Amino acid sequence: MAMAARRLLSFHLRPPAYPLAAISVPHRRKHEAVACRAAGGKSKARAKARDGRRQQGRALEEHLKRRTRSDAAFDSDLYRRHIHSQHVPVMLGEVLAAFRRPLPLRSFVDCTLGAAGHSLAMMEAHPEMELYIGMDVDPSALKIGQNHIEAFLVSRADNGGDDQDTLQGALRAYTHVKNFKYIKHVLSGVDEDLIVGSSGVDGILIDLGMSSMQVNRSDRGFSVLQDGPLDMRMDPKATLKAEDILNFWPELELGQGACQTYPKNVYWFRRKARLD
C-alpha cells in the first residue's frame, strides 16, 4: 500500500514532458499570424476599394465626356467639386465658359435649379455675385439644391475672413418652386427693378429636359428602364397625369398631338392600339 502511494505521488510530481513556456509560444505565434493575416486582409480591402473608386471616377469622366460632345478641355477637378450623389451637372465647363469673366455677373437666375451643380459652380466662379435666384418646378429636386446652396453659403462665409468683398453672406439668394415660364412673376416678387428698372439680370441659365433625379426614380414614371406608374408629372401637385391623357383624351386629339410633336410618327394609332 505504501509502495503504491509512493508510485502515485511520484507520478504527480513528475515534471511535464514539455516546458510550459514551450507550449505557450506556438499559441502566441498563431494569434500573431492570425492578426497579421487580418491586417493584411484589411489593407487589401482598402486597396481594392481605392482601385474601385478610381475606376468609377475614370468611367464617370469618360461618360461625361461622351455626353458633353464638346471640344472644350474636360476639367476633372471642377466636376469633383460639384458632383453630387443625386445628380451630375452636364456641360459644366461649357456653362462657365459662356459666363466667363471679366464680364460681371452681379445677378444670376438658374431656371432649372435641380441639385444646384451649375449654380454652385457659377457662385464659385463669380464672387462678385450679389443676387441669385433659383427656380425648379420639382419641389423634391429644389429641396436638394436648396440644401447644397445653404451649405455652400455658410462655408463661404466662414472662410471669408475680413475681406467683405469675398463674404458670401453679402449674396442674396432666393429659391422658388416655380416653372420657369413664371420667371417675370418671380423676378418682380424679388425686386421690381429687375423687370421695370434699368438694372435687369446679368445672366440666365435654363437646362432644358429631364434630369437623373426624375429618370432614376421609377415612381415618377419617366423611366423606360423601370416599371412604375405612368405619372410623368414634374410637379407632384399638378392634377394631370400621363395615364389620364392616354386613357381619357379623345383618340384624334392624341394623334394630332403625336403628329405635331413627332411629324414622322405617322403610325401613332398602331402604338395607341397596343396600349389599349
Coordinates of C-alpha atoms in Angstrom, one line a residue, residues 41-274:
G41 CA -6.8 41.4 -45.4
K42 CA -8.0 44.9 -44.3
S43 CA -5.1 46.5 -46.3
K44 CA -6.1 44.6 -49.4
A45 CA -9.7 45.5 -48.9
R46 CA -8.8 49.2 -48.6
A47 CA -6.6 49.0 -51.7
K48 CA -9.4 47.2 -53.6
A49 CA -11.8 49.9 -52.5
R50 CA -9.4 52.7 -53.7
D51 CA -9.0 51.0 -57.0
G52 CA -12.7 50.6 -57.4
R53 CA -13.2 54.4 -56.7
R54 CA -10.5 55.2 -59.2
Q55 CA -12.2 53.0 -61.8
Q56 CA -15.5 54.6 -61.1
G57 CA -14.0 58.0 -61.4
R58 CA -12.4 57.2 -64.8
A59 CA -15.7 55.7 -66.0
L60 CA -17.7 58.7 -64.9
E61 CA -15.2 61.0 -66.6
E62 CA -15.4 59.1 -69.9
H63 CA -19.2 59.1 -69.6
L64 CA -19.3 62.9 -69.0
K65 CA -17.0 63.5 -71.9
R66 CA -19.3 61.5 -74.2
R67 CA -22.4 63.3 -73.0
T68 CA -20.8 66.7 -73.5
R69 CA -19.7 66.1 -77.1
S70 CA -17.6 69.2 -76.9
D71 CA -14.0 70.1 -77.9
A72 CA -13.6 72.0 -74.6
A73 CA -11.0 70.7 -72.2
F74 CA -12.5 68.5 -69.5
D75 CA -11.8 69.8 -66.0
S76 CA -11.9 66.8 -63.7
D77 CA -11.3 68.9 -60.6
L78 CA -14.2 71.1 -61.4
Y79 CA -16.5 68.1 -61.7
R80 CA -15.2 66.6 -58.5
R81 CA -16.2 69.7 -56.6
H82 CA -19.7 69.9 -57.9
I83 CA -20.8 66.3 -58.5
H84 CA -23.5 65.2 -56.1
S85 CA -24.8 61.7 -55.4
Q86 CA -28.2 62.8 -56.8
H87 CA -27.1 64.5 -60.0
V88 CA -24.1 65.2 -62.3
P89 CA -24.4 68.7 -63.9
V90 CA -23.9 68.3 -67.7
M91 CA -21.5 70.6 -69.7
L92 CA -20.3 72.3 -66.6
G93 CA -17.2 73.7 -68.1
E94 CA -19.1 75.0 -71.2
V95 CA -21.6 76.8 -69.0
L96 CA -18.9 78.5 -67.0
A97 CA -17.2 79.5 -70.3
A98 CA -20.4 81.1 -71.6
F99 CA -20.4 83.4 -68.5
R100 CA -16.7 83.8 -68.2
R101 CA -15.2 86.8 -66.5
P102 CA -14.2 89.7 -66.8
L103 CA -17.9 90.3 -67.6
P104 CA -19.5 90.9 -64.2
L105 CA -22.3 88.6 -63.1
R106 CA -23.9 90.5 -60.2
S107 CA -27.3 88.9 -60.7
F108 CA -27.9 85.4 -61.9
V109 CA -31.0 83.3 -62.4
D110 CA -31.0 79.5 -62.7
C111 CA -34.4 78.5 -64.1
T112 CA -33.8 74.8 -63.6
L113 CA -32.0 74.6 -60.3
G114 CA -32.0 70.8 -59.7
A115 CA -29.2 69.7 -57.3
A116 CA -27.6 73.2 -57.9
G117 CA -24.5 71.9 -59.6
H118 CA -24.4 74.6 -62.2
S119 CA -25.4 77.3 -59.6
L120 CA -22.7 76.4 -57.2
A121 CA -20.1 76.5 -59.9
M122 CA -21.3 79.9 -61.0
M123 CA -21.2 81.2 -57.4
E124 CA -17.7 79.9 -57.1
A125 CA -16.5 81.4 -60.4
H126 CA -18.2 84.8 -59.7
P127 CA -17.6 86.1 -56.2
E128 CA -18.9 89.4 -57.3
M129 CA -22.5 88.0 -57.5
E130 CA -24.9 89.9 -55.3
L131 CA -28.2 88.4 -56.3
Y132 CA -29.1 84.7 -57.0
I133 CA -32.5 83.3 -57.9
G134 CA -33.0 79.5 -58.4
M135 CA -36.2 78.0 -59.7
D136 CA -37.4 74.5 -60.3
V137 CA -40.9 73.0 -60.8
D138 CA -39.9 69.8 -59.0
P139 CA -40.1 70.5 -55.2
S140 CA -38.0 67.5 -54.3
A141 CA -35.2 68.5 -56.6
L142 CA -35.4 72.1 -55.5
K143 CA -35.1 71.0 -51.8
I144 CA -31.8 69.1 -52.6
G145 CA -30.4 72.2 -54.5
Q146 CA -31.5 74.5 -51.7
N147 CA -29.6 72.4 -49.1
H148 CA -26.5 72.4 -51.2
I149 CA -26.7 76.2 -51.7
E150 CA -27.2 76.9 -48.0
A151 CA -24.2 74.7 -47.1
F152 CA -22.1 76.5 -49.7
L153 CA -23.0 79.9 -48.4
V154 CA -22.2 79.0 -44.8
S155 CA -18.9 77.5 -45.8
R156 CA -18.0 80.5 -48.0
A157 CA -18.9 83.0 -45.2
D158 CA -16.9 81.1 -42.6
N159 CA -13.8 81.2 -44.9
G160 CA -14.3 84.8 -46.0
G161 CA -12.2 86.3 -43.2
D162 CA -12.2 90.1 -43.0
D163 CA -12.4 90.7 -46.8
Q164 CA -16.0 91.9 -47.2
D165 CA -15.8 91.6 -51.0
T166 CA -15.5 87.8 -50.7
L167 CA -18.0 87.3 -47.9
Q168 CA -20.8 85.2 -49.5
G169 CA -23.1 86.5 -46.8
A170 CA -23.4 89.6 -49.0
L171 CA -25.1 87.4 -51.6
R172 CA -28.9 87.5 -51.5
A173 CA -30.1 84.0 -52.5
Y174 CA -33.7 83.0 -53.3
T175 CA -35.3 79.7 -54.3
H176 CA -38.8 79.2 -55.7
V177 CA -40.8 76.2 -56.6
K178 CA -42.0 77.5 -60.0
N179 CA -41.9 76.6 -63.6
F180 CA -39.5 79.0 -65.5
K181 CA -42.4 80.3 -67.6
Y182 CA -43.3 82.3 -64.5
I183 CA -39.9 84.0 -64.4
K184 CA -41.2 87.5 -64.7
H185 CA -43.5 86.9 -61.8
V186 CA -40.7 85.5 -59.7
L187 CA -38.3 88.4 -60.5
S188 CA -40.8 91.1 -59.8
G189 CA -41.6 89.5 -56.5
V190 CA -37.9 89.7 -55.6
D191 CA -37.2 93.2 -56.9
E192 CA -39.4 95.2 -59.3
D193 CA -36.3 96.9 -60.8
L194 CA -35.3 93.5 -62.3
I195 CA -38.3 93.9 -64.6
V196 CA -39.3 97.5 -64.9
G197 CA -36.0 99.1 -63.9
S198 CA -32.7 99.6 -65.7
S199 CA -30.7 97.0 -63.7
G200 CA -32.2 93.8 -65.3
V201 CA -30.5 90.5 -64.8
D202 CA -26.9 89.8 -65.9
G203 CA -27.3 86.1 -66.6
I204 CA -30.0 83.4 -67.0
L205 CA -29.4 79.7 -67.4
I206 CA -32.0 77.2 -68.5
D207 CA -31.0 73.5 -68.7
L208 CA -34.0 72.0 -70.5
G209 CA -35.1 68.4 -70.3
M210 CA -35.4 65.8 -67.6
S211 CA -32.6 65.1 -65.1
S212 CA -31.4 61.9 -63.5
M213 CA -33.3 62.9 -60.3
Q214 CA -36.6 62.2 -62.2
V215 CA -35.5 59.4 -64.6
N216 CA -33.8 57.3 -61.9
R217 CA -36.9 57.1 -59.8
S218 CA -39.4 54.5 -61.0
D219 CA -42.3 56.0 -59.1
R220 CA -42.1 59.3 -61.1
G221 CA -43.0 57.5 -64.3
F222 CA -40.3 59.0 -66.6
S223 CA -38.0 55.9 -66.8
V224 CA -38.3 53.5 -69.7
L225 CA -35.9 51.0 -67.9
Q226 CA -38.0 50.5 -64.8
D227 CA -41.6 49.6 -64.1
G228 CA -43.7 52.2 -62.4
P229 CA -46.9 54.2 -62.5
L230 CA -47.4 56.3 -65.7
D231 CA -47.2 59.6 -63.8
M232 CA -44.7 61.9 -65.5
R233 CA -45.5 65.0 -63.5
M234 CA -42.7 67.3 -62.9
D235 CA -44.8 69.0 -60.2
P236 CA -46.4 66.3 -58.0
K237 CA -49.2 68.8 -57.2
A238 CA -50.3 69.0 -60.8
T239 CA -53.6 67.2 -61.5
L240 CA -52.9 65.9 -65.0
K241 CA -51.0 62.6 -65.2
A242 CA -49.7 60.9 -68.3
E243 CA -52.1 57.9 -67.7
D244 CA -55.0 60.4 -67.7
I245 CA -54.0 61.6 -71.2
L246 CA -53.7 58.1 -72.6
N247 CA -56.8 56.7 -71.1
F248 CA -59.3 59.6 -71.3
W249 CA -58.3 62.0 -74.1
P250 CA -60.0 61.6 -77.4
E251 CA -58.1 59.4 -79.9
L252 CA -58.0 62.1 -82.6
E253 CA -56.6 64.7 -80.1
L254 CA -53.9 62.2 -79.1
G255 CA -53.0 61.6 -82.7
Q256 CA -52.8 65.2 -83.5
G257 CA -50.5 65.8 -80.6
A258 CA -48.3 62.9 -81.6
C259 CA -48.0 64.1 -85.2
Q260 CA -47.3 67.7 -84.2
T261 CA -44.6 66.7 -81.7
Y262 CA -43.1 63.9 -83.9
P263 CA -44.0 64.5 -87.6
K264 CA -42.5 61.2 -88.7
N265 CA -44.7 59.3 -86.3
V266 CA -47.5 58.6 -88.8
Y267 CA -48.3 55.2 -87.3
W268 CA -49.2 56.6 -83.9
F269 CA -52.6 54.8 -84.0
R270 CA -50.9 51.4 -84.0
R271 CA -48.9 52.2 -80.9
K272 CA -52.1 53.6 -79.3
A273 CA -53.9 50.3 -80.0
R274 CA -51.1 48.4 -78.2

